[in-house]
Amino acid sequence: MKNAEDDFTQDNTPDSLQDNTSGPPPNESRRAFFKATGATILAAPAILTSPKSVAQVISVLPPSPPTTPWLKELPETTDPLQQTDLFADTDRIPQGDPNTVFGECGRTKHQRWDEFFGNPVLQPDQADVYELKVEAITDHEFHPDYPKQLAWGYVGHTASDSDHLNPTIFARYGRPILLRLRNELPQNHVGFGTPEISIHLHNLHAPSESDGFPGDYFSPIKSGPTLGAPGLFKDHFYPNVYAGYDEFPKDANNPVGGDKREALGTLWYHDHTLDFTAGNANRGIAAFYLLFDDLDSGDEHDPNPAALRLPSHPYDYPLIFQDKRFGGVGTVTEGIHVFDDFDPEGTLGDKITVNGMIEPVLKVANRKYRFRLLNAGPSRFYQFYLVSATNVIQQFTYIANDGNLLPKPLFNRANVRLGVAERGDIVVDFSQYPVGTELYLVNRLVQDKTRGPSGVKAPGMRVLKIIVDREPPEPDVSQVPSTLRKIRRPTLTEIAAAPIRKWVFARKNGMWSINDKFVNVNSPGAQIAIGNSEIWELHNPSGGWSHPVHIHFEEGIILNKFVDGIEVPIPAHERGRKDVYVLGPNTRLRVFLRFRDFHGKYVMHCHNMIHEDHAMMVRWDIVE
Ligand SMILES: [Cu+2]
């Protein structure tokens, strides 16, 4: 039988993968074309005109130029974003209604604003207030062997009193955040990516208008189909309450409000502009948001007996991985980041950046560290191992998946596998290594096309060198307790009562579809009454590719997993709460979800950003 993959054809040449010179048509023409057709359905035959196979295209793309490893060091600690005074400009004090008179885009009113703040306008000390600008940086150094070049990202003022690209936000349950996002990208940009933005804070329990809905993109001159007007900035209200806010109301015994079993810790924020998420995020618009509470308090010295006292700042270290392709030796774009927004198979990177750098070095003290690993796409999967200089596998403790602490830690683990947008928090105890020890974080997962990974192969690609270079200045009092955070599993009664909704993720006309449809941000594919629970069946009937499916806003619990129609055990790290559900080939998952507290439009999509940009996304709404 002919394999479906063999049917795939596309019009793609190495030239079309180059940046700025002979690159793809202007972004707006693609968007205008997509929109003019009413859907992306007609784009597929237009794009797919050449008989070249994907494998042929990849083989003719020259590899990224070689790099000399381990030349640059990552900073020893995270430099958190500092608050901005948004009260000095009296015309633009954050408010519930959109401030379109003074330059804000036409968002809808912040939900539950009056309930949280009691005034139309925010008062000082009612929230933490931050400002980020999305900017083009022209001197970014991915690696000293490559030219300094263009990158995009969030720029904000950090605690060390400097402007920082993609700073980490430290947040706390019970303390709302008001984040102002300014779009300062060049509006005449050519090359991959588009200069409109929509910030998605993955996977905060955030009201719809602050969730970064893909159709809510904005710039000073353009606005998405679901936004009222363009603008210079957009304010986002992050309540930082636990999900279940209505079911477990805020009171003296529950000062945050919501169900503390629903806490998230490792979140990230990234661009989510319709049709251009892969290009914009791969340009660099992605960063961390770490959320703490009384249990995971971010303080290993915490005297509160309930606190977990996990390794904390500066020994709590987020690591973001992105795969990128750079123009090959002898090409006009030699050493320059290239990508193709228009190819439904995308561009597979062959260089893995760690916090924006290729093959960096991290120096650590010989004590425990918490590493927060994030696969920020666009489409590569990873299976990370920690190995010695002679490739001997080292063990660590796996404590959180998708930002959710597991009920119990998984001790003596050898690897972490991450689909796009998945997070894995691990604790590594470097006290077992003498000063001077060199270790490597290695990706052993083989992937030669954007459709998904194949096997695991040693020794793999070394992406990060870790040098144990010092004794800690004080004794390590951090710990990994034998229980972490309780989980609320649905009861049998709840499972029996929940309606079942089926979603099929498949290829269609060379694009990617859900339930045979391409994305339409103006029309919900499901409407769920607020407060209801449902079982969502996520089905990938193909043997040819993998889909890391992301459901916005609410975490879910996997009830069953079927491969080739046969029920299989759910891996230990997937038995907690999740927001990314990796659908391998011929896989079906049953996921229990509650829909609570806020209403409005959200999305589910494949987080292979290339699939997502080529229509594998569905809008769903919570309705009152
Ligand atoms: Cu996919």
XYZ file of C-alpha atoms and ligand atoms in Angstrom:
625
model
C 0.000 0.000 0.000
C 1.170 3.446 -0.811
C 2.199 5.409 2.248
C 0.362 8.689 2.685
C 3.686 10.415 3.145
C 4.672 9.516 -0.388
C 1.848 11.631 -1.740
C 3.224 14.765 -0.226
C 4.503 17.302 -2.675
C 5.375 20.900 -2.307
C 6.872 23.870 -4.025
C 9.978 24.585 -2.087
C 13.496 25.439 -2.980
C 16.554 26.376 -0.972
C 16.059 29.960 -2.128
C 12.664 30.143 -0.540
C 14.253 29.226 2.767
C 16.591 32.154 2.789
C 16.061 35.265 4.791
C 15.562 38.788 3.475
C 17.084 38.377 0.018
C 15.040 36.270 -2.349
C 12.682 35.161 0.383
C 8.983 34.487 0.523
C 6.349 37.019 -0.467
C 5.577 39.781 2.035
C 3.811 38.497 5.099
C 0.687 40.462 4.508
C 0.176 38.991 1.097
C 0.139 35.522 2.607
C -2.223 36.573 5.335
C -4.353 38.535 2.869
C -4.427 35.524 0.608
C -5.390 33.200 3.440
C -8.070 35.577 4.618
C -9.385 36.336 1.147
C -10.076 32.676 0.618
C -12.109 32.593 3.828
C -9.957 29.732 5.058
C -6.598 28.243 4.389
C -8.129 25.449 2.351
C -7.377 27.049 -0.997
C -3.847 27.885 0.004
C -2.841 24.271 -0.040
C -3.024 23.576 -3.767
C -1.380 26.931 -4.434
C 1.557 26.014 -2.254
C 1.794 22.414 -3.367
C 2.750 22.596 -6.975
C 6.136 20.958 -7.302
C 6.843 17.244 -7.267
C 9.773 17.591 -4.884
C 9.506 15.401 -1.824
C 10.155 16.639 1.672
C 13.170 14.398 2.026
C 14.629 15.874 -1.160
C 14.110 19.408 0.094
C 15.820 18.652 3.370
C 18.696 16.952 1.655
C 19.359 19.944 -0.608
C 19.256 22.430 2.258
C 22.885 22.871 3.243
C 23.664 22.223 6.896
C 24.259 25.149 9.195
C 27.963 26.125 9.198
C 30.073 24.271 11.765
C 30.630 25.905 15.141
C 33.362 25.588 17.735
C 31.613 24.327 20.865
C 31.685 25.726 24.385
C 32.996 29.223 23.695
C 30.415 31.249 25.589
C 28.994 31.029 29.083
C 25.417 31.372 30.202
C 24.914 33.714 33.159
C 25.161 31.956 36.514
C 21.728 33.121 37.632
C 18.432 34.334 36.257
C 17.939 38.098 36.108
C 14.225 38.646 36.773
C 12.103 41.309 35.104
C 11.734 44.409 37.249
C 8.410 46.157 37.731
C 7.668 49.326 35.759
C 5.881 52.354 37.151
C 2.720 52.461 35.054
C 1.100 55.064 37.326
C 3.288 58.037 36.412
C 1.659 58.415 32.993
C -1.784 59.472 34.163
C -3.350 59.016 30.724
C -2.410 55.347 30.642
C -2.937 53.940 34.123
C -4.090 50.338 33.652
C -7.859 50.084 33.540
C -10.627 47.570 32.929
C -11.797 49.087 29.664
C -9.452 49.296 26.676
C -7.665 52.646 26.613
C -7.998 53.162 22.861
C -8.005 56.966 23.252
C -4.374 56.839 24.362
C -3.003 54.144 22.113
C -4.164 50.760 23.397
C -5.482 48.298 20.841
C -9.159 47.418 20.793
C -9.283 44.507 23.233
C -12.436 43.592 25.112
C -12.845 44.641 28.740
C -10.879 42.673 31.351
C -13.189 40.075 32.893
C -13.866 40.283 36.652
C -11.857 43.531 36.854
C -14.273 45.249 39.224
C -14.397 42.167 41.433
C -10.603 42.057 41.710
C -9.834 45.770 41.964
C -13.079 47.581 42.824
C -12.253 50.581 40.637
C -12.338 51.270 36.901
C -8.622 52.155 37.157
C -5.899 50.164 38.915
C -4.670 51.595 42.229
C -1.002 51.417 43.259
C -0.152 48.234 45.186
C -3.184 46.323 43.874
C -1.027 44.356 41.435
C 2.522 43.855 40.220
C 2.920 45.904 37.047
C 5.316 45.118 34.232
C 6.082 46.435 30.784
C 7.697 44.559 27.909
C 8.520 45.762 24.425
C 8.751 43.390 21.508
C 11.721 44.650 19.546
C 14.097 43.719 16.764
C 17.665 43.295 18.026
C 20.247 43.656 15.261
C 23.348 42.414 17.085
C 22.268 39.112 18.561
C 25.074 36.558 18.823
C 23.835 32.980 18.550
C 27.444 31.866 18.379
C 30.804 33.691 18.041
C 31.443 31.850 14.748
C 28.300 33.365 13.191
C 27.706 37.016 12.279
C 25.889 39.167 14.781
C 22.391 39.338 13.426
C 18.710 40.039 13.716
C 16.641 38.487 16.480
C 13.275 39.429 17.938
C 12.218 39.185 21.529
C 10.645 40.663 24.604
C 12.815 43.415 26.046
C 12.365 44.572 29.614
C 14.269 46.217 32.433
C 15.640 43.687 34.868
C 16.621 43.629 38.522
C 20.291 44.087 37.653
C 19.310 47.434 36.133
C 19.826 46.626 32.495
C 17.656 45.937 29.485
C 17.355 42.231 28.971
C 16.154 40.121 26.044
C 13.421 37.662 27.066
C 13.588 38.214 30.821
C 12.024 35.760 33.271
C 8.962 36.973 35.160
C 8.733 35.885 38.814
C 5.076 35.715 39.837
C 3.186 34.549 42.904
C -0.265 33.098 43.441
C -2.498 35.632 45.160
C -0.707 38.586 43.592
C -2.242 39.722 40.258
C -0.040 40.983 37.459
C -0.780 43.688 34.951
C 1.532 43.315 31.962
C 1.701 46.017 29.315
C 3.026 44.763 25.995
C 4.275 47.254 23.439
C 4.776 46.386 19.803
C 7.948 48.137 18.599
C 8.787 45.779 15.754
C 9.678 47.410 12.423
C 6.425 47.514 10.500
C 8.273 47.406 7.155
C 9.910 44.080 8.048
C 10.766 41.620 5.268
C 11.812 38.021 5.782
C 10.233 35.405 7.987
C 7.984 36.368 10.882
C 5.402 39.120 10.871
C 5.504 42.371 12.879
C 2.161 41.837 14.602
C 2.083 40.173 18.011
C -0.203 38.345 20.423
C 1.307 37.189 23.727
C 0.176 33.792 25.028
C 1.069 33.018 28.625
C 1.119 29.234 28.449
C -0.884 27.939 30.414
C -1.977 30.505 32.990
C -5.604 30.434 34.140
C -6.112 33.754 32.360
C -9.265 35.394 31.052
C -9.794 35.029 27.308
C -8.892 38.618 26.397
C -5.498 38.205 28.127
C -4.786 34.685 26.848
C -3.100 35.722 23.613
C -5.793 34.428 21.306
C -4.172 34.052 17.841
C -6.771 36.260 16.162
C -6.073 39.040 18.694
C -2.767 40.098 17.129
C -1.969 43.792 16.942
C 0.490 46.385 15.717
C 0.277 50.181 15.496
C -1.298 49.766 12.048
C -3.015 46.370 12.042
C -5.311 44.311 14.190
C -6.392 40.713 14.027
C -9.875 39.635 12.973
C -11.015 39.211 16.591
C -9.608 42.497 17.909
C -11.389 45.857 17.642
C -8.587 48.183 16.574
C -4.802 48.461 16.123
C -2.709 50.005 18.872
C 0.724 50.726 20.256
C 0.220 48.467 23.257
C -2.087 45.947 24.913
C -2.582 45.421 28.638
C -2.897 41.872 29.998
C -4.493 40.942 33.311
C -3.017 37.821 34.901
C -5.096 37.104 38.049
C -2.668 34.463 39.413
C -5.467 32.590 41.162
C -5.800 28.829 41.157
C -8.216 27.266 38.701
C -11.499 26.465 40.446
C -11.913 30.045 41.684
C -15.718 29.822 41.687
C -15.857 26.339 43.187
C -13.350 27.137 45.971
C -13.999 30.820 46.688
C -11.473 33.116 48.244
C -11.888 33.386 52.005
C -9.840 33.523 55.204
C -8.817 29.885 54.830
C -8.189 30.190 51.115
C -6.582 33.610 50.652
C -5.612 33.060 47.019
C -8.904 31.627 45.812
C -9.335 28.477 43.754
C -8.018 24.950 44.171
C -4.365 24.904 45.263
C -3.997 21.417 43.757
C -4.243 23.243 40.407
C -1.080 25.300 40.850
C 1.288 25.765 37.941
C 4.983 26.564 38.389
C 6.867 26.619 35.090
C 5.046 28.703 32.518
C 6.321 30.454 29.443
C 5.109 33.299 27.304
C 5.515 33.428 23.563
C 4.101 34.974 20.444
C 0.916 33.368 19.140
C 0.073 35.442 16.074
C -2.261 33.648 13.689
C -0.372 31.904 10.823
C 3.010 33.181 12.075
C 3.613 31.638 15.479
C 6.488 29.468 14.238
C 8.313 32.312 12.516
C 7.787 34.823 15.317
C 8.648 32.433 18.151
C 11.637 31.123 16.212
C 12.812 34.720 15.729
C 13.074 34.571 19.515
C 9.801 35.856 21.001
C 9.625 33.398 23.912
C 10.524 33.533 27.623
C 9.724 32.141 31.100
C 7.106 33.017 33.727
C 7.738 31.243 37.023
C 4.820 31.084 39.422
C 5.226 30.332 43.119
C 2.928 29.713 46.054
C 3.207 28.688 49.714
C 4.116 25.112 48.773
C 6.506 25.718 45.874
C 7.623 28.970 47.432
C 10.867 29.644 45.617
C 12.756 29.734 48.917
C 14.806 26.753 50.010
C 15.211 28.443 53.437
C 11.436 28.823 53.881
C 10.581 28.255 57.587
C 6.969 27.361 56.699
C 6.741 23.607 57.459
C 4.431 23.133 54.456
C 6.988 24.561 52.014
C 8.725 22.031 49.776
C 12.095 23.833 49.894
C 13.115 22.770 46.411
C 16.366 24.301 45.119
C 15.616 28.000 44.672
C 17.057 31.074 42.982
C 19.925 31.332 42.056
C 19.944 27.516 41.869
C 16.572 27.406 40.100
C 17.568 27.732 36.451
C 15.275 27.810 33.388
C 16.593 26.476 30.079
C 14.760 27.125 26.806
C 15.599 25.036 23.744
C 14.872 26.011 20.147
C 16.098 24.404 16.958
C 17.259 26.747 14.234
C 18.757 26.535 10.759
C 21.473 28.909 9.579
C 22.445 29.634 5.982
C 25.092 27.177 4.781
C 28.745 27.785 3.966
C 29.126 29.711 0.714
C 25.499 30.859 0.519
C 24.475 34.509 0.638
C 22.973 33.895 4.057
C 25.970 32.059 5.499
C 25.585 31.874 9.265
C 22.277 33.792 9.179
C 19.120 32.343 10.736
C 16.713 31.123 8.036
C 13.149 29.859 8.196
C 10.163 29.426 5.886
C 6.766 30.571 7.169
C 5.047 29.364 4.023
C 6.048 25.723 3.850
C 3.593 23.349 5.556
C 6.602 21.189 6.406
C 8.555 24.130 7.827
C 12.293 24.255 8.348
C 13.949 21.746 10.641
C 16.755 23.283 12.644
C 20.082 21.494 12.994
C 21.486 23.825 15.666
C 19.928 23.734 19.123
C 19.975 27.047 20.950
C 19.950 27.066 24.750
C 18.629 30.373 26.105
C 19.416 31.844 22.678
C 22.985 30.506 22.369
C 24.482 27.598 20.472
C 26.615 25.199 22.547
C 26.967 27.371 25.656
C 28.603 26.498 28.969
C 26.911 26.664 32.363
C 29.086 26.741 35.459
C 27.468 25.345 38.593
C 28.285 24.875 42.275
C 28.464 21.333 43.607
C 25.008 21.257 45.186
C 21.414 20.622 44.049
C 19.920 22.593 41.143
C 16.412 22.762 39.763
C 16.483 22.939 35.979
C 13.313 23.885 34.157
C 13.605 22.485 30.649
C 11.337 23.902 27.946
C 10.995 22.776 24.352
C 10.099 26.043 22.609
C 9.863 24.521 19.142
C 9.101 25.121 16.424
C 8.824 21.395 15.676
C 11.688 19.306 17.032
C 11.160 16.799 19.865
C 13.948 16.146 22.368
C 15.035 13.320 24.594
C 17.618 14.796 26.920
C 20.216 12.832 28.868
C 22.828 14.106 31.291
C 26.118 12.369 30.558
C 29.708 12.442 31.738
C 32.630 13.414 29.514
C 32.820 9.727 28.501
C 29.066 9.564 27.734
C 28.088 7.653 30.877
C 24.455 8.428 31.707
C 23.906 10.341 34.967
C 20.654 10.153 36.925
C 18.438 12.905 38.277
C 14.987 13.458 39.797
C 11.991 14.424 37.657
C 9.646 16.667 39.672
C 7.278 18.477 37.285
C 5.819 18.062 33.817
C 4.161 20.883 31.896
C 4.730 23.150 34.865
C 2.723 20.948 37.211
C 4.536 19.378 40.157
C 4.005 15.620 40.030
C 2.250 13.998 43.037
C 5.543 12.276 43.840
C 9.009 12.831 42.399
C 10.369 10.295 39.935
C 13.790 9.392 41.314
C 16.750 7.930 39.406
C 15.578 9.001 35.977
C 17.888 8.799 32.983
C 16.138 11.072 30.496
C 13.446 13.651 29.818
C 11.476 13.515 26.592
C 9.794 16.748 25.530
C 7.360 17.428 22.712
C 7.050 21.034 21.596
C 5.853 23.272 24.467
C 6.244 20.538 27.072
C 8.213 21.428 30.171
C 10.155 19.108 32.426
C 11.508 20.225 35.802
C 14.372 18.135 37.101
C 16.618 18.297 40.154
C 20.271 17.422 39.609
C 22.485 16.873 42.639
C 25.935 18.108 41.660
C 27.252 17.500 45.189
C 28.236 14.011 43.991
C 30.773 15.519 41.582
C 34.151 16.966 42.552
C 34.934 20.511 41.478
C 36.259 20.377 37.940
C 33.811 17.718 36.709
C 32.459 18.281 33.200
C 29.024 17.026 32.185
C 26.890 17.406 29.070
C 23.211 17.696 28.331
C 22.682 15.590 25.239
C 19.734 15.137 22.868
C 19.589 11.522 21.683
C 16.286 11.709 19.854
C 16.662 11.331 16.102
C 14.469 13.590 13.976
C 15.159 14.241 10.312
C 11.956 15.997 9.346
C 9.527 18.340 11.058
C 6.780 15.699 11.190
C 8.074 14.048 14.334
C 10.892 12.025 15.867
C 12.051 8.528 15.076
C 14.354 6.544 17.359
C 16.772 7.204 20.160
C 20.442 6.939 19.298
C 23.627 7.361 21.320
C 25.773 9.346 21.745
C 23.473 12.113 20.463
C 24.093 15.831 20.113
C 25.681 17.711 23.002
C 23.720 20.937 23.475
C 24.973 22.243 26.829
C 28.218 21.777 28.724
C 27.973 21.931 32.515
C 31.107 22.496 34.561
C 31.049 21.965 38.316
C 33.412 24.803 39.058
C 32.996 25.729 42.733
C 31.875 24.813 46.219
C 28.606 26.502 47.214
C 29.096 29.552 49.460
C 26.804 28.034 52.095
C 25.469 24.560 52.929
C 22.761 23.294 50.578
C 19.535 23.186 52.636
C 17.289 22.440 49.656
C 15.468 19.117 49.425
C 13.219 16.978 47.231
C 10.410 15.720 49.496
C 8.853 12.318 48.797
C 5.486 13.932 48.076
C 5.112 17.123 46.069
C 1.605 18.375 45.213
C -1.679 16.531 45.612
C -3.703 15.949 42.495
C -7.478 16.088 42.083
C -8.466 13.138 39.966
C -11.998 13.035 38.587
C -14.306 10.615 40.406
C -15.882 7.692 38.578
C -19.196 9.530 38.820
C -17.687 12.619 37.208
C -16.139 10.540 34.445
C -19.414 8.719 33.776
C -21.343 11.999 33.642
C -18.919 13.894 31.385
C -19.894 14.322 27.741
C -17.300 13.050 25.279
C -16.017 15.277 22.497
C -13.872 13.772 19.746
C -11.091 15.568 17.923
C -9.194 14.027 15.018
C -5.819 15.476 14.023
C -5.017 14.707 10.409
C -3.471 15.920 7.187
C -5.717 17.421 4.562
C -4.792 18.810 1.161
C -1.178 19.018 2.268
C -2.174 21.191 5.224
C -3.156 20.108 8.727
C -6.678 19.830 10.070
C -8.738 19.094 13.180
C -11.995 17.219 12.570
C -11.450 17.792 8.861
C -11.480 21.586 9.286
C -8.867 24.310 9.078
C -8.654 27.042 11.696
C -11.330 29.717 11.695
C -10.767 32.165 14.545
C -14.171 33.734 13.986
C -16.166 30.601 14.616
C -15.997 28.256 17.622
C -15.713 24.540 16.940
C -17.118 23.865 20.417
C -19.094 25.787 23.017
C -18.926 24.637 26.615
C -21.113 25.960 29.411
C -18.992 27.495 32.151
C -18.479 25.129 35.072
C -18.941 21.974 32.999
C -16.508 19.063 32.650
C -15.894 17.055 29.503
C -13.797 14.191 28.222
C -11.887 15.111 25.096
C -10.695 12.297 22.886
C -7.628 13.346 20.929
C -6.963 11.040 18.007
C -4.058 10.888 15.602
C -4.999 8.220 13.049
C -1.756 8.606 11.080
C 1.357 6.492 11.234
C 3.450 9.223 9.659
C 3.738 12.015 12.172
C 3.363 13.186 15.780
C 1.247 16.022 17.150
C 1.982 17.637 20.529
C -1.543 18.953 21.117
C -1.970 21.965 23.389
C -5.239 22.917 25.059
C -5.226 26.487 26.321
C -6.419 27.709 29.709
C -7.331 24.476 31.522
C -5.061 21.605 32.551
C -6.316 18.084 31.939
C -5.725 14.582 33.235
C -5.101 11.730 30.810
C -7.569 8.918 31.568
C -6.546 6.402 28.897
C -3.996 6.035 26.150
C -4.416 3.778 23.101
C -1.778 2.967 20.478
C -2.879 1.025 17.407
C -6.216 0.582 19.161
C -4.718 -1.175 22.177
C -4.729 0.454 25.602
C -1.221 1.059 26.911
C 0.044 2.328 30.283
C 0.316 6.088 30.687
C 3.977 6.988 31.300
C 4.673 8.075 34.882
C 5.545 11.650 33.932
C 2.209 12.002 32.081
C 0.072 10.943 35.045
C -0.110 14.422 36.563
C -1.873 17.451 35.149
C -0.949 18.402 31.595
C -1.500 21.021 28.954
C 0.425 19.372 26.104
C -0.717 15.913 25.017
C 1.769 14.169 22.783
C -0.093 12.232 20.108
C 2.378 9.816 18.622
C 1.514 7.828 15.497
C -1.826 5.953 15.632
C -2.507 7.248 19.127
C -5.729 8.143 20.918
C -5.907 9.840 24.310
C -8.910 10.415 26.577
C -8.457 13.585 28.643
C -10.670 14.866 31.468
C -11.056 18.655 31.564
C -12.988 21.166 33.686
C -13.929 24.552 32.150
C -14.086 27.185 34.838
C -14.082 30.763 36.065
C -13.735 32.781 32.848
C -15.642 32.771 29.596
C -14.793 33.622 26.024
C -12.672 32.303 23.188
C -9.687 29.948 23.544
C -7.922 27.527 21.215
C -6.641 23.997 20.952
C -3.899 23.364 18.422
C -0.973 21.224 17.505
C 2.059 22.863 19.129
C 4.249 21.752 16.310
C 4.136 25.440 15.394
C 4.426 24.605 11.733
C 1.276 22.484 11.866
C -0.430 25.151 13.938
C 0.407 27.867 11.410
C -0.888 25.637 8.634
C -4.327 25.429 10.100
C -4.235 22.637 12.735
C -6.061 24.734 15.307
C -9.629 25.069 16.542
C -11.311 27.830 18.477
C -13.496 26.741 21.379
C -15.521 28.967 23.662
C -16.617 28.904 27.267
C -20.113 30.355 27.368
C -22.234 31.575 30.265
Cu 1.099 18.451 14.586
